[in-house]
């Protein structure tokens, strides 16, 4: 019983003796987190002032913040009495296991680096990848954030994104629209083509060069399908497609 009391007393004394280290560590943690947030805001202002590419600056900020957090963790661990050399040794011993368990994350990080270096797209671009289409909002360390046309936020891992097929729709300002227009075969084909061609030539959102074309895509017993090809600016793509479908219907009904 006496040994148990002595042991309990020793633990209590050690606990109270360790309180200053705990308090100091909490203060360092609070100051460190505040300093990281301050540096993050400062870096953002510098990037904006220097007019640095938002895609690059966003990725660098993510790397910087995570690096500072890891450094803060090491400082606090050292303050709590964990020897730095022992801490590094533990990290080294665990690195293999961590690497194996985080293969996907490491692959995503490498994919993010490749995206930044080769720039298949940047923040603000409209892309199609991994079955998703939308505007690139942010490129994080491990994933890319996309706003779809349905106003949904989609996070695509950088690993699969960098290794897969990416269609950058907005990289070129001009885009060719191909619209399938179907009418009944009894309609006057030549008149339909002439009137629709006139509408395309006079529509200001359709580029005059390359010249709009109307081709016959499919000819059946009761219907005919036309392939209308026009060049437009990227922002006008959906408007022009809708306009052509509407005008084609009006012309078809009036013939």
mmCIF file of C-alpha atoms in Angstrom, residues 57-185:
data_model
loop_
_atom_site.group_PDB
_atom_site.id
_atom_site.type_symbol
_atom_site.label_atom_id
_atom_site.label_comp_id
_atom_site.label_asym_id
_atom_site.label_seq_id
_atom_site.Cartn_x
_atom_site.Cartn_y
_atom_site.Cartn_z
ATOM 1 C CA UNK A 57 -0.166 30.510 -56.400
ATOM 2 C CA UNK A 58 -3.014 28.333 -55.058
ATOM 3 C CA UNK A 59 -0.892 25.191 -55.248
ATOM 4 C CA UNK A 60 2.175 26.858 -53.688
ATOM 5 C CA UNK A 61 0.041 28.220 -50.844
ATOM 6 C CA UNK A 62 -1.245 24.728 -50.077
ATOM 7 C CA UNK A 63 2.312 23.342 -49.984
ATOM 8 C CA UNK A 64 3.492 26.267 -47.821
ATOM 9 C CA UNK A 65 0.675 25.894 -45.288
ATOM 10 C CA UNK A 66 1.145 22.144 -44.909
ATOM 11 C CA UNK A 67 4.901 22.592 -44.550
ATOM 12 C CA UNK A 68 4.445 25.184 -41.793
ATOM 13 C CA UNK A 69 1.956 22.971 -39.972
ATOM 14 C CA UNK A 70 4.392 20.061 -39.982
ATOM 15 C CA UNK A 71 7.149 22.360 -38.702
ATOM 16 C CA UNK A 72 4.866 23.612 -35.923
ATOM 17 C CA UNK A 73 4.055 20.032 -34.948
ATOM 18 C CA UNK A 74 7.760 19.177 -34.683
ATOM 19 C CA UNK A 75 8.437 22.272 -32.544
ATOM 20 C CA UNK A 76 5.602 21.434 -30.141
ATOM 21 C CA UNK A 77 6.684 17.784 -29.922
ATOM 22 C CA UNK A 78 10.203 18.918 -29.104
ATOM 23 C CA UNK A 79 8.904 21.314 -26.446
ATOM 24 C CA UNK A 80 6.959 18.486 -24.821
ATOM 25 C CA UNK A 81 10.181 16.580 -24.326
ATOM 26 C CA UNK A 82 10.291 14.375 -27.384
ATOM 27 C CA UNK A 83 13.872 14.365 -28.572
ATOM 28 C CA UNK A 84 14.203 15.718 -32.094
ATOM 29 C CA UNK A 85 16.589 12.941 -33.068
ATOM 30 C CA UNK A 86 14.200 10.336 -31.733
ATOM 31 C CA UNK A 87 11.327 12.069 -33.448
ATOM 32 C CA UNK A 88 13.130 12.044 -36.788
ATOM 33 C CA UNK A 89 14.019 8.381 -36.260
ATOM 34 C CA UNK A 90 10.379 7.558 -35.588
ATOM 35 C CA UNK A 91 9.340 9.413 -38.743
ATOM 36 C CA UNK A 92 11.966 7.516 -40.708
ATOM 37 C CA UNK A 93 10.790 4.193 -39.336
ATOM 38 C CA UNK A 94 7.175 5.032 -40.105
ATOM 39 C CA UNK A 95 7.819 6.527 -43.542
ATOM 40 C CA UNK A 96 7.620 3.191 -45.322
ATOM 41 C CA UNK A 97 4.337 2.237 -43.697
ATOM 42 C CA UNK A 98 2.928 5.708 -44.285
ATOM 43 C CA UNK A 99 4.093 5.636 -47.882
ATOM 44 C CA UNK A 100 2.397 2.295 -48.486
ATOM 45 C CA UNK A 101 -0.840 3.366 -46.835
ATOM 46 C CA UNK A 102 -0.888 6.727 -48.601
ATOM 47 C CA UNK A 103 0.067 5.627 -52.087
ATOM 48 C CA UNK A 104 -3.058 7.225 -53.454
ATOM 49 C CA UNK A 105 -2.349 10.533 -51.705
ATOM 50 C CA UNK A 106 1.266 10.564 -52.889
ATOM 51 C CA UNK A 107 0.053 9.830 -56.407
ATOM 52 C CA UNK A 108 -2.417 12.715 -56.136
ATOM 53 C CA UNK A 109 0.325 15.044 -54.915
ATOM 54 C CA UNK A 110 2.544 14.041 -57.838
ATOM 55 C CA UNK A 111 -0.424 14.558 -60.158
ATOM 56 C CA UNK A 112 -0.916 18.057 -58.763
ATOM 57 C CA UNK A 113 2.736 18.872 -59.431
ATOM 58 C CA UNK A 114 2.402 17.613 -63.021
ATOM 59 C CA UNK A 115 -0.705 19.739 -63.561
ATOM 60 C CA UNK A 116 1.114 22.834 -62.307
ATOM 61 C CA UNK A 117 4.213 22.140 -64.424
ATOM 62 C CA UNK A 118 2.572 21.186 -67.730
ATOM 63 C CA UNK A 119 -0.603 23.276 -67.331
ATOM 64 C CA UNK A 120 -3.185 21.232 -69.265
ATOM 65 C CA UNK A 121 -5.665 23.613 -67.659
ATOM 66 C CA UNK A 122 -5.728 26.485 -65.202
ATOM 67 C CA UNK A 123 -8.172 28.025 -62.746
ATOM 68 C CA UNK A 124 -11.158 29.396 -64.650
ATOM 69 C CA UNK A 125 -10.923 26.948 -67.576
ATOM 70 C CA UNK A 126 -13.865 24.794 -68.653
ATOM 71 C CA UNK A 127 -12.808 21.149 -68.856
ATOM 72 C CA UNK A 128 -14.211 17.664 -69.352
ATOM 73 C CA UNK A 129 -12.463 14.921 -67.376
ATOM 74 C CA UNK A 130 -13.363 11.711 -65.559
ATOM 75 C CA UNK A 131 -16.962 11.965 -66.736
ATOM 76 C CA UNK A 132 -17.400 15.484 -65.337
ATOM 77 C CA UNK A 133 -17.701 18.850 -67.095
ATOM 78 C CA UNK A 134 -17.377 22.255 -65.521
ATOM 79 C CA UNK A 135 -15.281 25.233 -64.506
ATOM 80 C CA UNK A 136 -12.038 24.733 -62.594
ATOM 81 C CA UNK A 137 -12.340 26.589 -59.280
ATOM 82 C CA UNK A 138 -9.209 25.509 -57.395
ATOM 83 C CA UNK A 139 -6.257 23.187 -57.812
ATOM 84 C CA UNK A 140 -5.362 21.812 -54.365
ATOM 85 C CA UNK A 141 -2.401 19.622 -53.420
ATOM 86 C CA UNK A 142 -4.355 16.386 -53.737
ATOM 87 C CA UNK A 143 -7.450 17.259 -55.768
ATOM 88 C CA UNK A 144 -8.951 19.703 -58.238
ATOM 89 C CA UNK A 145 -12.242 21.424 -57.502
ATOM 90 C CA UNK A 146 -14.719 21.777 -60.391
ATOM 91 C CA UNK A 147 -18.042 23.617 -60.563
ATOM 92 C CA UNK A 148 -20.338 21.662 -62.899
ATOM 93 C CA UNK A 149 -23.071 23.129 -65.105
ATOM 94 C CA UNK A 150 -25.593 21.843 -62.548
ATOM 95 C CA UNK A 151 -23.901 24.049 -59.897
ATOM 96 C CA UNK A 152 -22.411 21.030 -58.113
ATOM 97 C CA UNK A 153 -18.924 21.042 -56.606
ATOM 98 C CA UNK A 154 -16.879 18.019 -57.695
ATOM 99 C CA UNK A 155 -13.446 17.080 -56.318
ATOM 100 C CA UNK A 156 -11.352 15.020 -58.740
ATOM 101 C CA UNK A 157 -8.141 13.419 -57.375
ATOM 102 C CA UNK A 158 -5.101 14.873 -59.135
ATOM 103 C CA UNK A 159 -3.598 11.416 -59.676
ATOM 104 C CA UNK A 160 -6.353 10.110 -61.937
ATOM 105 C CA UNK A 161 -6.866 13.570 -63.411
ATOM 106 C CA UNK A 162 -3.258 13.944 -64.577
ATOM 107 C CA UNK A 163 -3.155 10.373 -65.932
ATOM 108 C CA UNK A 164 -6.513 10.502 -67.710
ATOM 109 C CA UNK A 165 -7.972 12.226 -70.725
ATOM 110 C CA UNK A 166 -8.624 15.946 -70.262
ATOM 111 C CA UNK A 167 -10.604 18.032 -72.723
ATOM 112 C CA UNK A 168 -9.915 21.746 -72.208
ATOM 113 C CA UNK A 169 -12.919 23.387 -73.837
ATOM 114 C CA UNK A 170 -11.997 26.998 -73.106
ATOM 115 C CA UNK A 171 -8.281 26.868 -73.937
ATOM 116 C CA UNK A 172 -9.081 28.126 -77.429
ATOM 117 C CA UNK A 173 -11.532 31.010 -77.619
ATOM 118 C CA UNK A 174 -13.114 29.723 -80.844
ATOM 119 C CA UNK A 175 -15.150 26.536 -81.010
ATOM 120 C CA UNK A 176 -16.987 24.709 -83.777
ATOM 121 C CA UNK A 177 -20.580 23.797 -83.051
ATOM 122 C CA UNK A 178 -22.167 20.857 -84.852
ATOM 123 C CA UNK A 179 -25.940 20.680 -84.531
ATOM 124 C CA UNK A 180 -28.093 17.864 -85.875
ATOM 125 C CA UNK A 181 -31.332 19.230 -87.383
ATOM 126 C CA UNK A 182 -34.056 16.845 -88.500
ATOM 127 C CA UNK A 183 -37.002 17.548 -90.835
ATOM 128 C CA UNK A 184 -39.504 15.476 -92.790
ATOM 129 C CA UNK A 185 -38.424 14.404 -96.244
#
